[in-house]
PDB file of C-alpha atoms in Angstrom:
ATOM      1  CA  UNK A1333     -41.017  31.772  23.018  1.00  0.00           C
ATOM      2  CA  UNK A1334     -38.872  29.231  24.861  1.00  0.00           C
ATOM      3  CA  UNK A1335     -41.751  28.283  27.126  1.00  0.00           C
ATOM      4  CA  UNK A1336     -43.993  27.899  24.080  1.00  0.00           C
ATOM      5  CA  UNK A1337     -41.520  25.552  22.446  1.00  0.00           C
ATOM      6  CA  UNK A1338     -41.123  23.533  25.625  1.00  0.00           C
ATOM      7  CA  UNK A1339     -44.890  23.218  26.040  1.00  0.00           C
ATOM      8  CA  UNK A1340     -45.187  22.251  22.377  1.00  0.00           C
ATOM      9  CA  UNK A1341     -42.506  19.618  22.928  1.00  0.00           C
ATOM     10  CA  UNK A1342     -44.479  18.265  25.917  1.00  0.00           C
ATOM     11  CA  UNK A1343     -47.712  18.285  23.904  1.00  0.00           C
ATOM     12  CA  UNK A1344     -46.073  16.187  21.191  1.00  0.00           C
ATOM     13  CA  UNK A1345     -45.056  13.673  23.851  1.00  0.00           C
ATOM     14  CA  UNK A1346     -48.664  13.476  25.018  1.00  0.00           C
ATOM     15  CA  UNK A1347     -47.853  13.738  28.734  1.00  0.00           C
ATOM     16  CA  UNK A1348     -48.353  17.047  30.508  1.00  0.00           C
ATOM     17  CA  UNK A1349     -48.718  16.017  34.160  1.00  0.00           C
ATOM     18  CA  UNK A1350     -46.880  18.253  36.648  1.00  0.00           C
ATOM     19  CA  UNK A1351     -44.120  15.685  37.227  1.00  0.00           C
ATOM     20  CA  UNK A1352     -43.756  14.987  33.498  1.00  0.00           C
ATOM     21  CA  UNK A1353     -43.692  18.729  32.778  1.00  0.00           C
ATOM     22  CA  UNK A1354     -40.845  19.232  35.263  1.00  0.00           C
ATOM     23  CA  UNK A1355     -38.930  16.229  33.923  1.00  0.00           C
ATOM     24  CA  UNK A1356     -39.211  17.352  30.306  1.00  0.00           C
ATOM     25  CA  UNK A1357     -38.477  21.003  31.142  1.00  0.00           C
ATOM     26  CA  UNK A1358     -35.260  19.964  32.930  1.00  0.00           C
ATOM     27  CA  UNK A1359     -34.312  17.583  30.101  1.00  0.00           C
ATOM     28  CA  UNK A1360     -34.923  20.326  27.529  1.00  0.00           C
ATOM     29  CA  UNK A1361     -32.705  22.831  29.361  1.00  0.00           C
ATOM     30  CA  UNK A1362     -29.950  20.271  29.973  1.00  0.00           C
ATOM     31  CA  UNK A1363     -30.013  18.992  26.394  1.00  0.00           C
ATOM     32  CA  UNK A1364     -30.185  22.283  24.506  1.00  0.00           C
ATOM     33  CA  UNK A1365     -28.194  24.659  26.731  1.00  0.00           C
ATOM     34  CA  UNK A1366     -25.391  24.712  29.266  1.00  0.00           C
ATOM     35  CA  UNK A1367     -25.168  26.101  32.805  1.00  0.00           C
ATOM     36  CA  UNK A1368     -22.597  28.588  31.519  1.00  0.00           C
ATOM     37  CA  UNK A1369     -25.064  29.899  28.900  1.00  0.00           C
ATOM     38  CA  UNK A1370     -28.128  30.183  31.146  1.00  0.00           C
ATOM     39  CA  UNK A1371     -26.456  30.526  34.515  1.00  0.00           C
ATOM     40  CA  UNK A1372     -27.673  27.216  35.958  1.00  0.00           C
ATOM     41  CA  UNK A1373     -28.579  23.647  35.006  1.00  0.00           C
ATOM     42  CA  UNK A1374     -32.059  22.392  34.124  1.00  0.00           C
ATOM     43  CA  UNK A1375     -33.162  21.821  37.721  1.00  0.00           C
ATOM     44  CA  UNK A1376     -31.941  25.274  38.769  1.00  0.00           C
ATOM     45  CA  UNK A1377     -33.653  26.993  35.844  1.00  0.00           C
ATOM     46  CA  UNK A1378     -36.880  25.052  36.534  1.00  0.00           C
ATOM     47  CA  UNK A1379     -36.765  26.229  40.150  1.00  0.00           C
ATOM     48  CA  UNK A1380     -36.002  29.779  39.028  1.00  0.00           C
ATOM     49  CA  UNK A1381     -39.004  29.674  36.689  1.00  0.00           C
ATOM     50  CA  UNK A1382     -41.226  28.282  39.425  1.00  0.00           C
ATOM     51  CA  UNK A1383     -40.137  30.788  42.030  1.00  0.00           C
ATOM     52  CA  UNK A1384     -40.420  33.798  39.778  1.00  0.00           C
ATOM     53  CA  UNK A1385     -43.583  32.745  37.932  1.00  0.00           C
ATOM     54  CA  UNK A1386     -45.578  31.655  40.974  1.00  0.00           C
ATOM     55  CA  UNK A1387     -44.345  33.980  43.722  1.00  0.00           C
ATOM     56  CA  UNK A1388     -42.253  36.652  42.067  1.00  0.00           C
ATOM     57  CA  UNK A1389     -39.235  35.664  44.163  1.00  0.00           C
ATOM     58  CA  UNK A1390     -37.128  32.659  45.105  1.00  0.00           C
ATOM     59  CA  UNK A1391     -39.289  31.551  48.034  1.00  0.00           C
ATOM     60  CA  UNK A1392     -41.490  29.839  45.450  1.00  0.00           C
ATOM     61  CA  UNK A1393     -39.389  26.692  45.448  1.00  0.00           C
ATOM     62  CA  UNK A1394     -38.354  25.142  48.736  1.00  0.00           C
ATOM     63  CA  UNK A1395     -35.391  23.263  47.225  1.00  0.00           C
ATOM     64  CA  UNK A1396     -33.659  26.323  45.824  1.00  0.00           C
ATOM     65  CA  UNK A1397     -30.678  27.449  47.882  1.00  0.00           C
ATOM     66  CA  UNK A1398     -30.760  31.018  46.541  1.00  0.00           C
ATOM     67  CA  UNK A1399     -32.386  33.649  48.711  1.00  0.00           C
ATOM     68  CA  UNK A1400     -32.365  36.289  45.972  1.00  0.00           C
ATOM     69  CA  UNK A1401     -32.166  36.534  42.206  1.00  0.00           C
ATOM     70  CA  UNK A1402     -30.005  39.240  40.649  1.00  0.00           C
ATOM     71  CA  UNK A1403     -30.025  39.945  36.927  1.00  0.00           C
ATOM     72  CA  UNK A1404     -27.307  42.400  35.940  1.00  0.00           C
ATOM     73  CA  UNK A1405     -28.595  44.711  33.225  1.00  0.00           C
ATOM     74  CA  UNK A1406     -26.684  46.301  30.318  1.00  0.00           C
ATOM     75  CA  UNK A1407     -26.651  49.689  32.041  1.00  0.00           C
ATOM     76  CA  UNK A1408     -24.375  48.336  34.805  1.00  0.00           C
ATOM     77  CA  UNK A1409     -21.615  47.645  32.262  1.00  0.00           C
ATOM     78  CA  UNK A1410     -20.492  44.660  34.318  1.00  0.00           C
ATOM     79  CA  UNK A1411     -21.487  41.052  33.942  1.00  0.00           C
ATOM     80  CA  UNK A1412     -22.321  38.792  36.876  1.00  0.00           C
ATOM     81  CA  UNK A1413     -23.413  35.448  35.510  1.00  0.00           C
ATOM     82  CA  UNK A1414     -23.551  31.775  36.438  1.00  0.00           C
ATOM     83  CA  UNK A1415     -22.271  31.967  39.981  1.00  0.00           C
ATOM     84  CA  UNK A1416     -23.404  32.563  43.543  1.00  0.00           C
ATOM     85  CA  UNK A1417     -21.948  34.534  46.383  1.00  0.00           C
ATOM     86  CA  UNK A1418     -22.797  34.652  50.065  1.00  0.00           C
ATOM     87  CA  UNK A1419     -23.080  37.798  52.138  1.00  0.00           C
ATOM     88  CA  UNK A1420     -24.671  38.175  55.552  1.00  0.00           C
ATOM     89  CA  UNK A1421     -26.073  34.638  55.351  1.00  0.00           C
ATOM     90  CA  UNK A1422     -27.846  35.332  52.070  1.00  0.00           C
ATOM     91  CA  UNK A1423     -27.073  33.749  48.715  1.00  0.00           C
ATOM     92  CA  UNK A1424     -28.239  35.345  45.462  1.00  0.00           C
ATOM     93  CA  UNK A1425     -28.305  33.507  42.152  1.00  0.00           C
ATOM     94  CA  UNK A1426     -26.521  35.833  39.726  1.00  0.00           C
ATOM     95  CA  UNK A1427     -27.465  36.114  36.072  1.00  0.00           C
ATOM     96  CA  UNK A1428     -26.530  38.599  33.380  1.00  0.00           C
ATOM     97  CA  UNK A1429     -29.703  39.531  31.521  1.00  0.00           C
ATOM     98  CA  UNK A1430     -28.056  39.687  28.076  1.00  0.00           C
ATOM     99  CA  UNK A1431     -26.206  36.384  28.550  1.00  0.00           C
ATOM    100  CA  UNK A1432     -29.349  34.710  29.927  1.00  0.00           C
ATOM    101  CA  UNK A1433     -31.461  35.838  26.951  1.00  0.00           C
ATOM    102  CA  UNK A1434     -28.701  34.862  24.520  1.00  0.00           C
ATOM    103  CA  UNK A1435     -28.600  31.432  26.202  1.00  0.00           C
ATOM    104  CA  UNK A1436     -32.363  31.027  25.850  1.00  0.00           C
ATOM    105  CA  UNK A1437     -32.159  32.075  22.217  1.00  0.00           C
ATOM    106  CA  UNK A1438     -29.347  29.592  21.527  1.00  0.00           C
ATOM    107  CA  UNK A1439     -31.232  26.733  23.198  1.00  0.00           C
ATOM    108  CA  UNK A1440     -34.385  27.451  21.175  1.00  0.00           C
ATOM    109  CA  UNK A1441     -32.387  27.546  17.951  1.00  0.00           C
ATOM    110  CA  UNK A1442     -30.615  24.304  18.894  1.00  0.00           C
ATOM    111  CA  UNK A1443     -33.983  22.674  19.687  1.00  0.00           C
ATOM    112  CA  UNK A1444     -35.523  23.905  16.441  1.00  0.00           C
ATOM    113  CA  UNK A1445     -32.598  22.615  14.373  1.00  0.00           C
ATOM    114  CA  UNK A1446     -33.091  19.199  15.983  1.00  0.00           C
ATOM    115  CA  UNK A1447     -36.883  19.267  15.406  1.00  0.00           C
ATOM    116  CA  UNK A1448     -37.433  21.334  12.243  1.00  0.00           C
ATOM    117  CA  UNK A1449     -38.644  18.358  10.229  1.00  0.00           C
ATOM    118  CA  UNK A1450     -41.306  17.373  12.775  1.00  0.00           C
ATOM    119  CA  UNK A1451     -44.764  17.869  11.251  1.00  0.00           C
ATOM    120  CA  UNK A1452     -46.413  18.827  14.557  1.00  0.00           C
ATOM    121  CA  UNK A1453     -43.754  21.459  15.230  1.00  0.00           C
ATOM    122  CA  UNK A1454     -44.228  22.987  11.785  1.00  0.00           C
ATOM    123  CA  UNK A1455     -48.013  23.044  12.174  1.00  0.00           C
ATOM    124  CA  UNK A1456     -47.706  24.949  15.451  1.00  0.00           C
ATOM    125  CA  UNK A1457     -44.942  27.414  14.526  1.00  0.00           C
ATOM    126  CA  UNK A1458     -47.294  30.064  13.079  1.00  0.00           C
ATOM    127  CA  UNK A1459     -49.120  30.186  16.428  1.00  0.00           C
ATOM    128  CA  UNK A1460     -46.078  30.795  18.670  1.00  0.00           C
ATOM    129  CA  UNK A1461     -45.443  34.205  20.142  1.00  0.00           C
ATOM    130  CA  UNK A1462     -42.996  36.183  18.021  1.00  0.00           C
ATOM    131  CA  UNK A1463     -41.997  39.621  16.811  1.00  0.00           C
ATOM    132  CA  UNK A1464     -43.945  40.796  13.764  1.00  0.00           C
ATOM    133  CA  UNK A1465     -42.990  44.008  11.987  1.00  0.00           C
ATOM    134  CA  UNK A1466     -46.557  44.174  10.620  1.00  0.00           C
ATOM    135  CA  UNK A1467     -48.515  43.116  13.705  1.00  0.00           C
ATOM    136  CA  UNK A1468     -51.352  40.653  13.272  1.00  0.00           C
ATOM    137  CA  UNK A1469     -54.469  41.354  11.236  1.00  0.00           C
ATOM    138  CA  UNK A1470     -57.070  42.623  11.996  1.00  0.00           C
ATOM    139  CA  UNK A1471     -55.891  43.745  15.461  1.00  0.00           C
ATOM    140  CA  UNK A1472     -52.559  45.502  14.931  1.00  0.00           C
ATOM    141  CA  UNK A1473     -52.123  45.300  11.173  1.00  0.00           C
ATOM    142  CA  UNK A1474     -49.202  47.442  10.066  1.00  0.00           C
ATOM    143  CA  UNK A1475     -47.899  48.059  13.598  1.00  0.00           C
ATOM    144  CA  UNK A1476     -44.808  46.286  14.934  1.00  0.00           C
ATOM    145  CA  UNK A1477     -45.785  44.073  17.869  1.00  0.00           C
ATOM    146  CA  UNK A1478     -45.062  40.896  19.769  1.00  0.00           C
ATOM    147  CA  UNK A1479     -47.874  38.610  18.619  1.00  0.00           C
ATOM    148  CA  UNK A1480     -49.180  35.074  18.702  1.00  0.00           C
ATOM    149  CA  UNK A1481     -51.607  33.380  16.390  1.00  0.00           C
ATOM    150  CA  UNK A1482     -51.639  32.799  12.675  1.00  0.00           C
TER     151      UNK A1482
END
């Protein structure tokens, strides 16, 4: 959902070139979240997104100093978040999955509160991906699902 809101924000600005997309993505993260919440600043999160989305690892962005990405999961019962360590010449970026998702959720809510009166935002909200306890008709009517579309 965060990516959908960011792309919607870019669409409203009318400039979706690669450089503009990066600039606005970084500005969005830096304005509506903190490195403590997400585990990194806007540039770091943009690089994380690029590395993971395009290559499935951190080699996807040449300017990222992390060699690995580690998300601690609830089952570990320990939280490693918003810091880096070095071992054997390798440096993982450490994120706690719950804290990272909570940070994304908080930034989206902060963004929405700042933009909830924008007509374009309200026109596009029904189309964003979301949880629906009743699915989406006629495809999954009555079945809980993650859906997009009005």
